[in-house]
Every structure is written in C-alpha cells, then in structure tokens.
Amino acid sequence: MRLILLGAPGAGKGTVAKMLTKIDGSVQISTGDILRAAVKEGTELGKKAEAYMTAGDLVPDELIMDIMGERLLQDDCKPGFLLDGFPRTIPQAEALKALLEKLGIELDFAVNLNVPREEILRRLTTRRTCVDCGAIYNVISMPPKVEGKCDKCGGDVVQRDDETEEAISKRLDVYNEKTAPLANFYKEEGLLLDIDATSSDDVVKAIQEKLAG
Ligand code: AMP
C-alpha cells in the first residue's frame, strides 16, 4: 500500500503506520524519525534541523524534500510505503506530487486521522519515546516494563525535547496553520480518507476495508 498519514502530532500516525507495516511489508517512512536520528548522530542535516525541532517549528521544505527525494528511491519502498509526518506543508505536497508523477507511482490515499484537541494534549504530555529505536510508550496506558528502558532494544525511554508544554502548544499551532490545509489539498485530488482516530485499531480496520474496495 502507498499511503500518506495526515493528522496532528499525537494523532497516532506512527502507531498506525507500525501496525500497517506488519500487514503487507510496506515500509514506514517518518521524517521526524529520520531528523531525530540525524540530530543524534550530529550530521550536517541534524545540525541544520535541531533548532527548528526543539522550538516546535517545521524544518524548511528544501531540507525535507532533499531527504524524501532520496528516501523514496530506495529499494525497500518498492512494495509500498507509509508516509508518517510528511508532507506537512502545501509546497511539500506539491513537490511530492511532482516526484511521484516523475517516478510513475500512484498513491492509494491520504488518511486524515482526526482526534479531539484535549485527547491530543493528554497523549503528547504522557508520551515517551525510545532514543535508540523510536518505540513509543505512554506513562499511563503503556509504560515500558522497566521504567525508563525500552522493552524492544533496552535504549533509554525519555520525553522528547519537543514534548514540553510550550513546544507542544507551538507544534499544534503550526499544525493548524501549515498542515491542516493538506486535508483539502488531498480532497481535491480525490485521495482523502477522513477517519475518527480515537482508536488506532479502528483506523487500521477502516484502512484495510477501504483498500479491499
Ligand atoms: P514528528 O516526529 O513527525 O512529530 O516530527 C518532529 C519534528 O520534526 C517536527 O516538529 C518538525 O520540527 C520536524 N519535521 C518532521 N517532519 C517534517 C516535515 N515533513 N516538514 C517539516 N518539518 C518536519
């Protein structure tokens, strides 16, 4: 499957993407994960992106398109891909459209995960992430077995720098201003699938039904 996952931070894009990869081997591509790895490794990309990310701002479109232009050419994308956190602006969506046209690739659809703002805030303030493998936990509903340590790889499980209350509030404002208009963009493309995403299981079921036609 070839999907775009749209939705506010904390809407469950990463969780849904991980569940979908297990169904048919499509690869999850998270620009947030790619950027966090670059920051951790101290690469040129990481140095350019870090300040934007910590402030809860978007990284410039050119940097993101450089990353995705290369990433989508890799062999593991051939069976399918789940774009998690990309595109996030109209210029990114337009550049992606041009890129896919050039590559002769068609999207199945763009899934818009809708979650009420109070639920988003609750999820983000209680979310914890493994610094090594990116696994996601929740201090209330899904804590790691050993506090602060990842069940999967043993890495440190921490609160992300951009999940302070101030950065979260900024990220939600940026989402409303720059990313929410993408739902309309994909509606006009005839690709939008709007879903109530309070439960990730229901989202996966709805996507499977839609793909089955
Ligand atoms: P995420 O893990 O998807 O919430 O992304 C974390 C941060 O990485 C965002 O707040 C942005 O600073 C940056 N980022 C991730 N994806 C993009 C993108 N497509 N465009 C611009 N910035 C991005």
Short mmCIF file of C-alpha atoms and ligand atoms in Angstrom, two decimals:
data_model
loop_
_atom_site.label_atom_id
_atom_site.label_comp_id
_atom_site.label_asym_id
_atom_site.label_seq_id
_atom_site.Cartn_x
_atom_site.Cartn_y
_atom_site.Cartn_z
CA MET A 1 0.00 0.00 0.00
CA ARG A 2 1.07 3.58 -0.62
CA LEU A 3 -0.41 5.91 1.94
CA ILE A 4 0.07 9.33 3.41
CA LEU A 5 -0.82 9.60 7.09
CA LEU A 6 -2.07 13.06 7.97
CA GLY A 7 -3.05 14.30 11.42
CA ALA A 8 -1.90 16.45 14.31
CA PRO A 9 1.11 15.47 16.42
CA GLY A 10 -0.17 12.75 18.75
CA ALA A 11 -3.00 11.66 16.41
CA GLY A 12 -1.38 8.21 16.16
CA LYS A 13 0.29 8.36 12.73
CA GLY A 14 3.37 6.45 13.95
CA THR A 15 1.34 3.84 15.82
CA VAL A 16 -0.97 3.23 12.85
CA ALA A 17 1.99 3.11 10.44
CA LYS A 18 3.74 0.49 12.59
CA MET A 19 0.56 -1.63 12.68
CA LEU A 20 0.16 -1.36 8.89
CA THR A 21 3.77 -2.38 8.14
CA LYS A 22 3.02 -5.74 9.75
CA ILE A 23 0.14 -6.34 7.35
CA ASP A 24 1.87 -6.21 3.97
CA GLY A 25 5.51 -5.26 4.42
CA SER A 26 5.12 -1.65 3.30
CA VAL A 27 7.84 0.47 4.87
CA GLN A 28 7.13 3.26 7.38
CA ILE A 29 8.92 6.48 6.49
CA SER A 30 8.85 9.02 9.31
CA THR A 31 10.58 12.32 8.56
CA GLY A 32 10.55 13.00 12.33
CA ASP A 33 12.49 9.75 12.99
CA ILE A 34 14.95 10.50 10.17
CA LEU A 35 15.55 14.00 11.56
CA ARG A 36 15.90 12.82 15.18
CA ALA A 37 18.48 10.22 14.06
CA ALA A 38 20.39 12.94 12.18
CA VAL A 39 20.38 15.19 15.26
CA LYS A 40 21.61 12.34 17.44
CA GLU A 41 24.41 11.48 15.02
CA GLY A 42 25.36 15.15 14.66
CA THR A 43 25.24 15.10 10.83
CA GLU A 44 25.02 18.29 8.73
CA LEU A 45 21.29 17.68 8.33
CA GLY A 46 20.92 17.22 12.08
CA LYS A 47 22.78 20.47 12.80
CA LYS A 48 20.53 22.37 10.40
CA ALA A 49 17.31 20.83 11.74
CA GLU A 50 17.84 20.77 15.51
CA ALA A 51 16.87 24.33 16.48
CA TYR A 52 13.64 24.21 14.45
CA MET A 53 12.66 20.90 16.01
CA THR A 54 13.33 21.88 19.62
CA ALA A 55 11.26 25.04 19.14
CA GLY A 56 8.37 23.02 17.68
CA ASP A 57 8.79 24.69 14.28
CA LEU A 58 8.85 22.98 10.90
CA VAL A 59 12.19 22.25 9.26
CA PRO A 60 12.49 24.11 5.90
CA ASP A 61 10.77 22.43 2.94
CA GLU A 62 14.01 22.22 0.89
CA LEU A 63 15.73 20.09 3.53
CA ILE A 64 12.73 17.79 3.80
CA MET A 65 12.43 17.38 0.03
CA ASP A 66 16.17 16.55 -0.22
CA ILE A 67 15.64 13.77 2.33
CA MET A 68 12.46 12.40 0.76
CA GLY A 69 13.69 12.68 -2.83
CA GLU A 70 16.43 10.19 -1.90
CA ARG A 71 14.44 8.06 0.52
CA LEU A 72 11.62 7.23 -1.89
CA LEU A 73 14.13 5.90 -4.44
CA GLN A 74 15.39 3.21 -2.09
CA ASP A 75 14.53 -0.41 -2.87
CA ASP A 76 12.61 -1.04 0.35
CA CYS A 77 9.93 1.41 -0.87
CA LYS A 78 9.06 -0.77 -3.87
CA PRO A 79 6.47 -2.96 -2.10
CA GLY A 80 4.81 0.15 -0.64
CA PHE A 81 5.30 2.98 1.83
CA LEU A 82 3.50 4.72 4.67
CA LEU A 83 4.43 8.37 4.89
CA ASP A 84 4.29 9.40 8.54
CA GLY A 85 4.69 13.13 9.16
CA PHE A 86 5.30 14.02 5.51
CA PRO A 87 4.10 16.06 3.67
CA ARG A 88 3.42 18.77 6.25
CA THR A 89 3.02 21.86 4.07
CA ILE A 90 1.32 22.59 0.75
CA PRO A 91 4.70 23.12 -1.01
CA GLN A 92 5.83 19.69 0.26
CA ALA A 93 2.58 18.11 -1.00
CA GLU A 94 3.07 19.73 -4.41
CA ALA A 95 6.71 18.63 -4.59
CA LEU A 96 5.71 15.08 -3.58
CA LYS A 97 3.03 15.01 -6.28
CA ALA A 98 5.59 16.05 -8.92
CA LEU A 99 8.11 13.50 -7.63
CA LEU A 100 5.62 10.61 -7.67
CA GLU A 101 4.44 11.57 -11.15
CA LYS A 102 8.06 11.50 -12.32
CA LEU A 103 8.56 8.07 -10.75
CA GLY A 104 5.25 6.78 -12.14
CA ILE A 105 3.94 5.95 -8.65
CA GLU A 106 0.31 6.37 -7.59
CA LEU A 107 -0.87 6.86 -4.00
CA ASP A 108 -3.76 4.77 -2.68
CA PHE A 109 -4.98 7.59 -0.46
CA ALA A 110 -4.17 10.17 2.21
CA VAL A 111 -5.61 9.16 5.57
CA ASN A 112 -6.54 12.06 7.83
CA LEU A 113 -6.52 10.95 11.49
CA ASN A 114 -8.94 13.11 13.50
CA VAL A 115 -8.55 13.25 17.28
CA PRO A 116 -10.04 15.89 19.64
CA ARG A 117 -7.54 18.51 20.88
CA GLU A 118 -7.90 17.54 24.61
CA GLU A 119 -7.05 13.93 23.75
CA ILE A 120 -4.04 15.06 21.68
CA LEU A 121 -2.73 17.14 24.60
CA ARG A 122 -3.23 14.25 27.01
CA ARG A 123 -1.41 11.83 24.71
CA LEU A 124 1.54 14.10 23.98
CA THR A 125 2.24 15.10 27.56
CA THR A 126 2.25 11.44 28.67
CA ARG A 127 4.11 10.05 25.62
CA ARG A 128 7.66 8.72 25.99
CA THR A 129 9.99 7.63 23.16
CA CYS A 130 13.00 5.32 22.93
CA VAL A 131 16.04 7.39 21.89
CA ASP A 132 17.54 4.39 20.08
CA CYS A 133 14.74 2.64 18.15
CA GLY A 134 11.92 5.22 18.29
CA ALA A 135 9.46 2.85 20.03
CA ILE A 136 6.61 4.81 21.59
CA TYR A 137 5.32 4.35 25.15
CA ASN A 138 2.81 6.10 27.36
CA VAL A 139 3.43 6.60 31.07
CA ILE A 140 -0.21 5.83 31.86
CA SER A 141 -1.55 3.39 29.28
CA MET A 142 1.61 1.64 28.03
CA PRO A 143 4.70 2.12 30.22
CA PRO A 144 7.88 0.13 29.46
CA LYS A 145 8.29 -2.99 31.65
CA VAL A 146 11.39 -1.48 33.29
CA GLU A 147 10.98 2.23 33.96
CA GLY A 148 12.97 4.36 31.51
CA LYS A 149 14.21 1.37 29.44
CA CYS A 150 12.89 0.23 26.06
CA ASP A 151 11.26 -3.25 26.04
CA LYS A 152 12.48 -3.82 22.48
CA CYS A 153 16.11 -2.64 22.47
CA GLY A 154 16.99 -1.59 26.03
CA GLY A 155 17.56 2.04 24.95
CA ASP A 156 16.64 4.99 27.16
CA VAL A 157 12.94 5.90 27.09
CA VAL A 158 12.57 9.65 27.52
CA GLN A 159 10.25 12.61 27.00
CA ARG A 160 11.17 14.24 23.68
CA ASP A 161 12.64 17.77 23.80
CA ASP A 162 9.72 18.97 21.69
CA GLU A 163 7.15 17.47 24.08
CA THR A 164 7.35 20.16 26.73
CA GLU A 165 4.04 22.01 27.14
CA GLU A 166 5.42 25.06 25.36
CA ALA A 167 6.72 23.14 22.34
CA ILE A 168 3.55 21.05 22.12
CA SER A 169 1.40 24.14 22.02
CA LYS A 170 3.64 25.59 19.29
CA ARG A 171 3.52 22.35 17.29
CA LEU A 172 -0.28 22.32 17.40
CA ASP A 173 -0.42 25.95 16.21
CA VAL A 174 1.99 25.14 13.38
CA TYR A 175 -0.11 22.08 12.52
CA ASN A 176 -3.31 24.13 12.31
CA GLU A 177 -1.71 26.80 10.19
CA LYS A 178 0.52 24.79 7.83
CA THR A 179 -0.54 21.14 7.84
CA ALA A 180 -4.32 21.06 8.38
CA PRO A 181 -4.88 22.62 4.89
CA LEU A 182 -3.46 19.43 3.37
CA ALA A 183 -6.77 17.65 4.03
CA ASN A 184 -8.37 19.95 1.50
CA PHE A 185 -5.46 19.53 -0.93
CA TYR A 186 -5.96 15.74 -0.93
CA LYS A 187 -9.74 16.08 -1.02
CA GLU A 188 -9.37 17.98 -4.28
CA GLU A 189 -7.02 15.25 -5.53
CA GLY A 190 -9.78 12.71 -4.75
CA LEU A 191 -7.47 10.90 -2.32
CA LEU A 192 -8.74 11.92 1.12
CA LEU A 193 -9.90 9.34 3.67
CA ASP A 194 -11.12 11.12 6.82
CA ILE A 195 -11.16 8.86 9.90
CA ASP A 196 -12.04 9.26 13.57
CA ALA A 197 -8.73 8.16 15.08
CA THR A 198 -9.57 7.88 18.76
CA SER A 199 -8.77 4.14 18.43
CA SER A 200 -5.76 3.07 16.32
CA ASP A 201 -7.27 -0.42 15.86
CA ASP A 202 -10.38 1.11 14.25
CA VAL A 203 -8.20 3.19 11.93
CA VAL A 204 -6.30 0.14 10.71
CA LYS A 205 -9.59 -1.71 10.14
CA ALA A 206 -11.07 1.21 8.18
CA ILE A 207 -7.94 1.46 6.00
CA GLN A 208 -7.99 -2.27 5.26
CA GLU A 209 -11.68 -2.12 4.32
CA LYS A 210 -11.08 0.84 2.04
CA LEU A 211 -8.11 -0.87 0.35
CA ALA A 212 -10.18 -4.02 -0.18
CA GLY A 213 -12.60 -1.76 -2.09
P1 AMP B 1 7.25 14.28 14.27
O1 AMP B 1 8.01 13.21 14.94
O2 AMP B 1 6.64 13.86 12.97
O3 AMP B 1 6.25 14.96 15.18
O4 AMP B 1 8.32 15.42 13.87
C1 AMP B 1 9.10 16.07 14.85
C2 AMP B 1 9.62 17.39 14.30
O5 AMP B 1 10.43 17.15 13.13
C3 AMP B 1 8.55 18.37 13.82
O6 AMP B 1 8.02 19.14 14.89
C4 AMP B 1 9.37 19.22 12.84
O7 AMP B 1 10.22 20.12 13.53
C5 AMP B 1 10.24 18.18 12.17
N1 AMP B 1 9.58 17.58 10.98
C6 AMP B 1 9.18 16.28 10.82
N2 AMP B 1 8.64 16.09 9.61
C7 AMP B 1 8.66 17.29 8.99
C8 AMP B 1 8.21 17.75 7.72
N3 AMP B 1 7.61 16.93 6.85
N4 AMP B 1 8.38 19.06 7.43
C9 AMP B 1 8.99 19.91 8.29
N5 AMP B 1 9.43 19.54 9.50
C10 AMP B 1 9.27 18.24 9.86
#
